[in-house]
């Protein structure tokens, strides 16, 4: 079993739809969870960052972490064509900040159609 | 600030050739990383560095070498290019969990 599993999609939705993106993981040492967004032919950029179980909201984006189920989600409300990108989940063990090495999922390609 | 810059943007190599991918950051970050990204495969860590003079292997280091003589620069060396090294290479830097990525180098080995 891979450390981080993420459905690569592709996922195609109409503008205004609610989008749900998910990752599961097997390493219980993962303590820090992130979502990166990558536009076509660009480098990834950090979108959301969470530490504890629960929800974190930022505008139209909500990140959810369930450590007991080893499951994280990213919800996008009122999706826009500008949200079309690849979304990568990433996570890190609590290594005391010695290297900040991240383990990435494969990424989900999202297209929001006008 | 330019952030993280990478050169070249594109390169075609013949099997057995060598090349160096350049990476420079101007944010004074201690941590720097090299990833490769293959279609549908996410980002795989090749090498990383926690500061000048300190480097360590990531998940897929075979066929690559790195050095970190300054805080700003973290070049990646391919000694004997193979078709399996055809990929997009991203350099990143950070001072915490937020990694800042460069625009990538698209490498094809024929």
mmCIF file of C-alpha atoms in Angstrom:
data_model
loop_
_atom_site.group_PDB
_atom_site.id
_atom_site.type_symbol
_atom_site.label_atom_id
_atom_site.label_comp_id
_atom_site.label_asym_id
_atom_site.label_seq_id
_atom_site.Cartn_x
_atom_site.Cartn_y
_atom_site.Cartn_z
ATOM 1 C CA UNK A 1 0.000 0.000 0.000
ATOM 2 C CA UNK A 2 1.376 3.400 -1.013
ATOM 3 C CA UNK A 3 1.860 5.962 1.747
ATOM 4 C CA UNK A 4 -0.497 8.487 0.140
ATOM 5 C CA UNK A 5 -3.339 7.578 -2.204
ATOM 6 C CA UNK A 6 -5.075 10.184 -4.335
ATOM 7 C CA UNK A 7 -7.503 9.596 -7.197
ATOM 8 C CA UNK A 8 -5.870 11.209 -10.254
ATOM 9 C CA UNK A 9 -9.212 11.906 -11.926
ATOM 10 C CA UNK A 10 -9.661 13.680 -14.243
ATOM 11 C CA UNK A 11 -12.610 15.438 -12.649
ATOM 12 C CA UNK A 12 -14.826 17.699 -14.758
ATOM 13 C CA UNK A 13 -17.570 19.833 -13.179
ATOM 14 C CA UNK A 14 -19.798 22.740 -14.262
ATOM 15 C CA UNK A 15 -19.129 26.230 -12.954
ATOM 16 C CA UNK A 16 -20.712 26.775 -9.550
ATOM 17 C CA UNK A 17 -20.485 23.120 -8.492
ATOM 18 C CA UNK A 18 -19.116 21.957 -5.147
ATOM 19 C CA UNK A 19 -15.933 19.973 -5.642
ATOM 20 C CA UNK A 20 -14.606 17.348 -3.247
ATOM 21 C CA UNK A 21 -11.005 16.152 -3.509
ATOM 22 C CA UNK A 22 -9.654 13.429 -1.240
ATOM 23 C CA UNK A 23 -6.514 11.640 -0.086
ATOM 24 C CA UNK A 24 -5.982 8.678 2.166
ATOM 25 C CA UNK A 25 -2.739 7.780 3.884
ATOM 26 C CA UNK A 26 -1.287 4.833 5.734
ATOM 27 C CA UNK A 27 1.500 6.434 7.818
ATOM 28 C CA UNK A 28 0.083 7.379 11.211
ATOM 29 C CA UNK A 29 3.162 9.543 11.824
ATOM 30 C CA UNK A 30 1.898 12.153 9.363
ATOM 31 C CA UNK A 31 0.920 15.181 11.426
ATOM 32 C CA UNK A 32 0.898 18.107 8.998
ATOM 33 C CA UNK A 33 -1.367 18.231 5.938
ATOM 34 C CA UNK A 34 -1.343 20.510 2.950
ATOM 35 C CA UNK A 35 -3.033 21.056 -0.377
ATOM 36 C CA UNK A 36 -1.010 22.455 -3.247
ATOM 37 C CA UNK A 37 -2.505 23.780 -6.491
ATOM 38 C CA UNK A 38 -0.620 23.431 -9.761
ATOM 39 C CA UNK A 39 -1.679 25.223 -12.909
ATOM 40 C CA UNK A 40 -0.669 23.726 -16.246
ATOM 41 C CA UNK A 41 3.078 24.042 -16.929
ATOM 42 C CA UNK A 42 3.687 25.850 -13.614
ATOM 43 C CA UNK A 43 5.162 24.883 -10.267
ATOM 44 C CA UNK A 44 2.829 23.962 -7.374
ATOM 45 C CA UNK A 45 1.810 26.620 -4.842
ATOM 46 C CA UNK A 46 0.495 26.151 -1.315
ATOM 47 C CA UNK A 47 -3.282 26.492 -1.062
ATOM 48 C CA UNK A 48 -4.242 25.170 2.396
ATOM 49 C CA UNK A 49 -2.329 24.029 5.493
ATOM 50 C CA UNK A 50 -3.754 22.143 8.480
ATOM 51 C CA UNK A 51 -2.315 20.463 11.539
ATOM 52 C CA UNK A 52 -5.104 19.113 13.692
ATOM 53 C CA UNK A 53 -8.177 17.059 12.864
ATOM 54 C CA UNK A 54 -11.176 19.143 11.912
ATOM 55 C CA UNK A 55 -11.992 21.799 9.353
ATOM 56 C CA UNK A 56 -10.151 24.893 8.173
ATOM 57 C CA UNK A 57 -11.880 27.395 5.922
ATOM 58 C CA UNK A 58 -10.364 30.029 3.628
ATOM 59 C CA UNK A 59 -12.829 31.750 1.351
ATOM 60 C CA UNK A 60 -14.350 29.170 -0.993
ATOM 61 C CA UNK A 61 -11.919 26.480 0.155
ATOM 62 C CA UNK A 62 -12.319 24.143 3.142
ATOM 63 C CA UNK A 63 -9.698 21.616 4.205
ATOM 64 C CA UNK A 64 -10.802 18.715 6.365
ATOM 65 C CA UNK A 65 -8.614 16.270 8.266
ATOM 66 C CA UNK A 66 -9.746 13.052 9.934
ATOM 67 C CA UNK A 67 -6.684 11.504 11.551
ATOM 68 C CA UNK A 68 -8.633 8.570 12.985
ATOM 69 C CA UNK A 69 -9.607 7.496 9.455
ATOM 70 C CA UNK A 70 -6.354 8.706 7.868
ATOM 71 C CA UNK A 71 -8.369 10.748 5.387
ATOM 72 C CA UNK A 72 -8.102 14.346 4.222
ATOM 73 C CA UNK A 73 -10.371 16.350 1.942
ATOM 74 C CA UNK A 74 -10.449 19.653 0.116
ATOM 75 C CA UNK A 75 -13.820 21.193 -0.711
ATOM 76 C CA UNK A 76 -14.232 23.970 -3.239
ATOM 77 C CA UNK A 77 -17.530 25.863 -3.135
ATOM 78 C CA UNK A 78 -18.947 27.823 -6.087
ATOM 79 C CA UNK A 79 -16.179 26.485 -8.318
ATOM 80 C CA UNK A 80 -14.853 28.801 -11.024
ATOM 81 C CA UNK A 81 -13.071 28.128 -14.337
ATOM 82 C CA UNK A 82 -9.977 29.692 -12.722
ATOM 83 C CA UNK A 83 -9.972 26.751 -10.263
ATOM 84 C CA UNK A 84 -9.075 24.418 -13.138
ATOM 85 C CA UNK A 85 -5.730 22.938 -12.091
ATOM 86 C CA UNK A 86 -4.127 19.868 -10.587
ATOM 87 C CA UNK A 87 -4.563 19.606 -6.812
ATOM 88 C CA UNK A 88 -1.912 17.726 -4.866
ATOM 89 C CA UNK A 89 -2.253 16.667 -1.279
ATOM 90 C CA UNK A 90 0.953 16.655 0.762
ATOM 91 C CA UNK A 91 1.792 15.598 4.279
ATOM 92 C CA UNK A 92 4.693 15.492 6.704
ATOM 93 C CA UNK A 93 5.778 13.604 9.784
ATOM 94 C CA UNK A 94 6.584 15.497 12.951
ATOM 95 C CA UNK A 95 10.362 15.474 12.505
ATOM 96 C CA UNK A 96 10.914 18.456 14.785
ATOM 97 C CA UNK A 97 11.304 20.735 11.781
ATOM 98 C CA UNK A 98 14.606 19.124 10.852
ATOM 99 C CA UNK A 99 13.950 18.934 7.142
ATOM 100 C CA UNK A 100 10.274 19.652 6.275
ATOM 101 C CA UNK A 101 10.231 16.731 3.816
ATOM 102 C CA UNK A 102 6.804 16.312 2.259
ATOM 103 C CA UNK A 103 5.141 13.228 0.785
ATOM 104 C CA UNK A 104 2.857 14.119 -2.103
ATOM 105 C CA UNK A 105 -0.163 12.391 -3.583
ATOM 106 C CA UNK A 106 -0.315 11.874 -7.332
ATOM 107 C CA UNK A 107 -2.583 14.884 -7.828
ATOM 108 C CA UNK A 108 -6.152 15.230 -9.135
ATOM 109 C CA UNK A 109 -6.732 17.103 -12.398
ATOM 110 C CA UNK A 110 -9.800 19.325 -12.066
ATOM 111 C CA UNK A 111 -11.552 21.118 -14.927
ATOM 112 C CA UNK A 112 -14.360 23.594 -14.201
ATOM 113 C CA UNK A 113 -16.437 24.221 -17.291
ATOM 114 C CA UNK A 114 -18.089 27.640 -17.853
ATOM 115 C CA UNK B 1 12.218 39.099 -5.181
ATOM 116 C CA UNK B 2 12.513 36.643 -8.056
ATOM 117 C CA UNK B 3 11.698 33.682 -5.763
ATOM 118 C CA UNK B 4 12.987 30.360 -7.118
ATOM 119 C CA UNK B 5 14.497 30.416 -10.593
ATOM 120 C CA UNK B 6 15.460 27.406 -12.683
ATOM 121 C CA UNK B 7 17.478 27.103 -15.856
ATOM 122 C CA UNK B 8 17.147 25.873 -18.510
ATOM 123 C CA UNK B 9 13.389 25.746 -19.154
ATOM 124 C CA UNK B 10 13.728 22.977 -21.728
ATOM 125 C CA UNK B 11 16.491 20.584 -22.723
ATOM 126 C CA UNK B 12 16.884 17.579 -24.978
ATOM 127 C CA UNK B 13 19.750 15.226 -24.130
ATOM 128 C CA UNK B 14 21.136 12.184 -25.868
ATOM 129 C CA UNK B 15 21.582 8.972 -23.893
ATOM 130 C CA UNK B 16 24.848 9.088 -21.961
ATOM 131 C CA UNK B 17 25.215 12.869 -21.984
ATOM 132 C CA UNK B 18 25.583 14.887 -18.798
ATOM 133 C CA UNK B 19 24.027 18.139 -17.701
ATOM 134 C CA UNK B 20 23.416 20.349 -14.679
ATOM 135 C CA UNK B 21 20.022 21.808 -13.831
ATOM 136 C CA UNK B 22 20.457 25.119 -12.072
ATOM 137 C CA UNK B 23 18.324 26.349 -9.169
ATOM 138 C CA UNK B 24 18.652 29.640 -7.311
ATOM 139 C CA UNK B 25 16.508 31.203 -4.602
ATOM 140 C CA UNK B 26 16.670 34.732 -3.206
ATOM 141 C CA UNK B 27 14.510 34.243 -0.094
ATOM 142 C CA UNK B 28 17.363 33.149 2.202
ATOM 143 C CA UNK B 29 15.665 29.796 2.816
ATOM 144 C CA UNK B 30 17.696 27.087 4.501
ATOM 145 C CA UNK B 31 15.799 24.173 2.994
ATOM 146 C CA UNK B 32 15.944 23.300 -0.681
ATOM 147 C CA UNK B 33 14.551 20.336 -2.631
ATOM 148 C CA UNK B 34 14.667 18.707 -6.038
ATOM 149 C CA UNK B 35 11.622 16.821 -7.341
ATOM 150 C CA UNK B 36 10.748 15.072 -10.541
ATOM 151 C CA UNK B 37 7.194 14.921 -11.820
ATOM 152 C CA UNK B 38 6.085 12.307 -14.307
ATOM 153 C CA UNK B 39 2.579 12.385 -15.835
ATOM 154 C CA UNK B 40 -0.018 11.244 -13.289
ATOM 155 C CA UNK B 41 2.669 10.366 -10.725
ATOM 156 C CA UNK B 42 2.822 13.380 -8.437
ATOM 157 C CA UNK B 43 6.113 14.747 -7.130
ATOM 158 C CA UNK B 44 8.971 12.439 -6.186
ATOM 159 C CA UNK B 45 11.769 13.816 -4.000
ATOM 160 C CA UNK B 46 15.226 13.305 -5.520
ATOM 161 C CA UNK B 47 17.517 15.140 -3.071
ATOM 162 C CA UNK B 48 17.139 17.781 -0.411
ATOM 163 C CA UNK B 49 19.344 20.111 1.600
ATOM 164 C CA UNK B 50 18.859 21.605 5.067
ATOM 165 C CA UNK B 51 21.588 24.201 4.620
ATOM 166 C CA UNK B 52 24.821 25.038 2.843
ATOM 167 C CA UNK B 53 27.136 22.038 2.804
ATOM 168 C CA UNK B 54 24.430 19.538 3.861
ATOM 169 C CA UNK B 55 22.554 17.326 1.408
ATOM 170 C CA UNK B 56 20.664 14.059 1.676
ATOM 171 C CA UNK B 57 18.928 11.542 -0.559
ATOM 172 C CA UNK B 58 15.224 11.545 -1.150
ATOM 173 C CA UNK B 59 13.000 8.840 -2.570
ATOM 174 C CA UNK B 60 14.553 8.533 -6.070
ATOM 175 C CA UNK B 61 18.238 9.631 -5.966
ATOM 176 C CA UNK B 62 19.767 7.093 -8.361
ATOM 177 C CA UNK B 63 21.368 8.721 -11.408
ATOM 178 C CA UNK B 64 21.554 12.178 -9.812
ATOM 179 C CA UNK B 65 23.953 14.194 -7.689
ATOM 180 C CA UNK B 66 23.660 17.522 -5.891
ATOM 181 C CA UNK B 67 25.808 20.054 -4.102
ATOM 182 C CA UNK B 68 25.007 23.037 -1.883
ATOM 183 C CA UNK B 69 27.943 25.370 -1.573
ATOM 184 C CA UNK B 70 25.840 28.470 -0.891
ATOM 185 C CA UNK B 71 22.429 29.172 0.658
ATOM 186 C CA UNK B 72 21.137 30.447 -2.683
ATOM 187 C CA UNK B 73 22.161 27.699 -5.130
ATOM 188 C CA UNK B 74 21.265 24.006 -5.329
ATOM 189 C CA UNK B 75 22.293 22.492 -8.695
ATOM 190 C CA UNK B 76 21.210 19.002 -9.766
ATOM 191 C CA UNK B 77 23.660 16.965 -11.843
ATOM 192 C CA UNK B 78 22.770 14.157 -14.256
ATOM 193 C CA UNK B 79 25.940 12.248 -15.125
ATOM 194 C CA UNK B 80 24.830 9.617 -17.666
ATOM 195 C CA UNK B 81 21.413 10.527 -18.987
ATOM 196 C CA UNK B 82 18.958 7.681 -19.535
ATOM 197 C CA UNK B 83 15.462 7.695 -21.117
ATOM 198 C CA UNK B 84 14.004 6.971 -17.666
ATOM 199 C CA UNK B 85 15.153 10.450 -16.617
ATOM 200 C CA UNK B 86 12.771 12.107 -19.072
ATOM 201 C CA UNK B 87 10.611 14.188 -16.757
ATOM 202 C CA UNK B 88 9.784 17.656 -15.473
ATOM 203 C CA UNK B 89 12.152 18.712 -12.699
ATOM 204 C CA UNK B 90 11.105 21.165 -10.005
ATOM 205 C CA UNK B 91 13.315 22.880 -7.483
ATOM 206 C CA UNK B 92 11.762 24.236 -4.284
ATOM 207 C CA UNK B 93 12.877 26.112 -1.207
ATOM 208 C CA UNK B 94 11.319 26.672 2.203
ATOM 209 C CA UNK B 95 11.822 27.824 5.775
ATOM 210 C CA UNK B 96 8.821 25.776 6.961
ATOM 211 C CA UNK B 97 6.077 23.610 5.461
ATOM 212 C CA UNK B 98 5.292 26.084 2.686
ATOM 213 C CA UNK B 99 7.553 25.151 -0.166
ATOM 214 C CA UNK B 100 8.085 27.674 -2.949
ATOM 215 C CA UNK B 101 8.555 26.061 -6.330
ATOM 216 C CA UNK B 102 10.397 27.174 -9.414
ATOM 217 C CA UNK B 103 8.827 27.040 -12.897
ATOM 218 C CA UNK B 104 10.392 23.679 -13.731
ATOM 219 C CA UNK B 105 12.778 22.252 -16.332
ATOM 220 C CA UNK B 106 11.362 19.934 -18.998
ATOM 221 C CA UNK B 107 14.001 17.340 -19.846
ATOM 222 C CA UNK B 108 13.799 14.794 -22.647
ATOM 223 C CA UNK B 109 16.414 12.068 -23.025
ATOM 224 C CA UNK B 110 16.503 10.409 -26.447
#
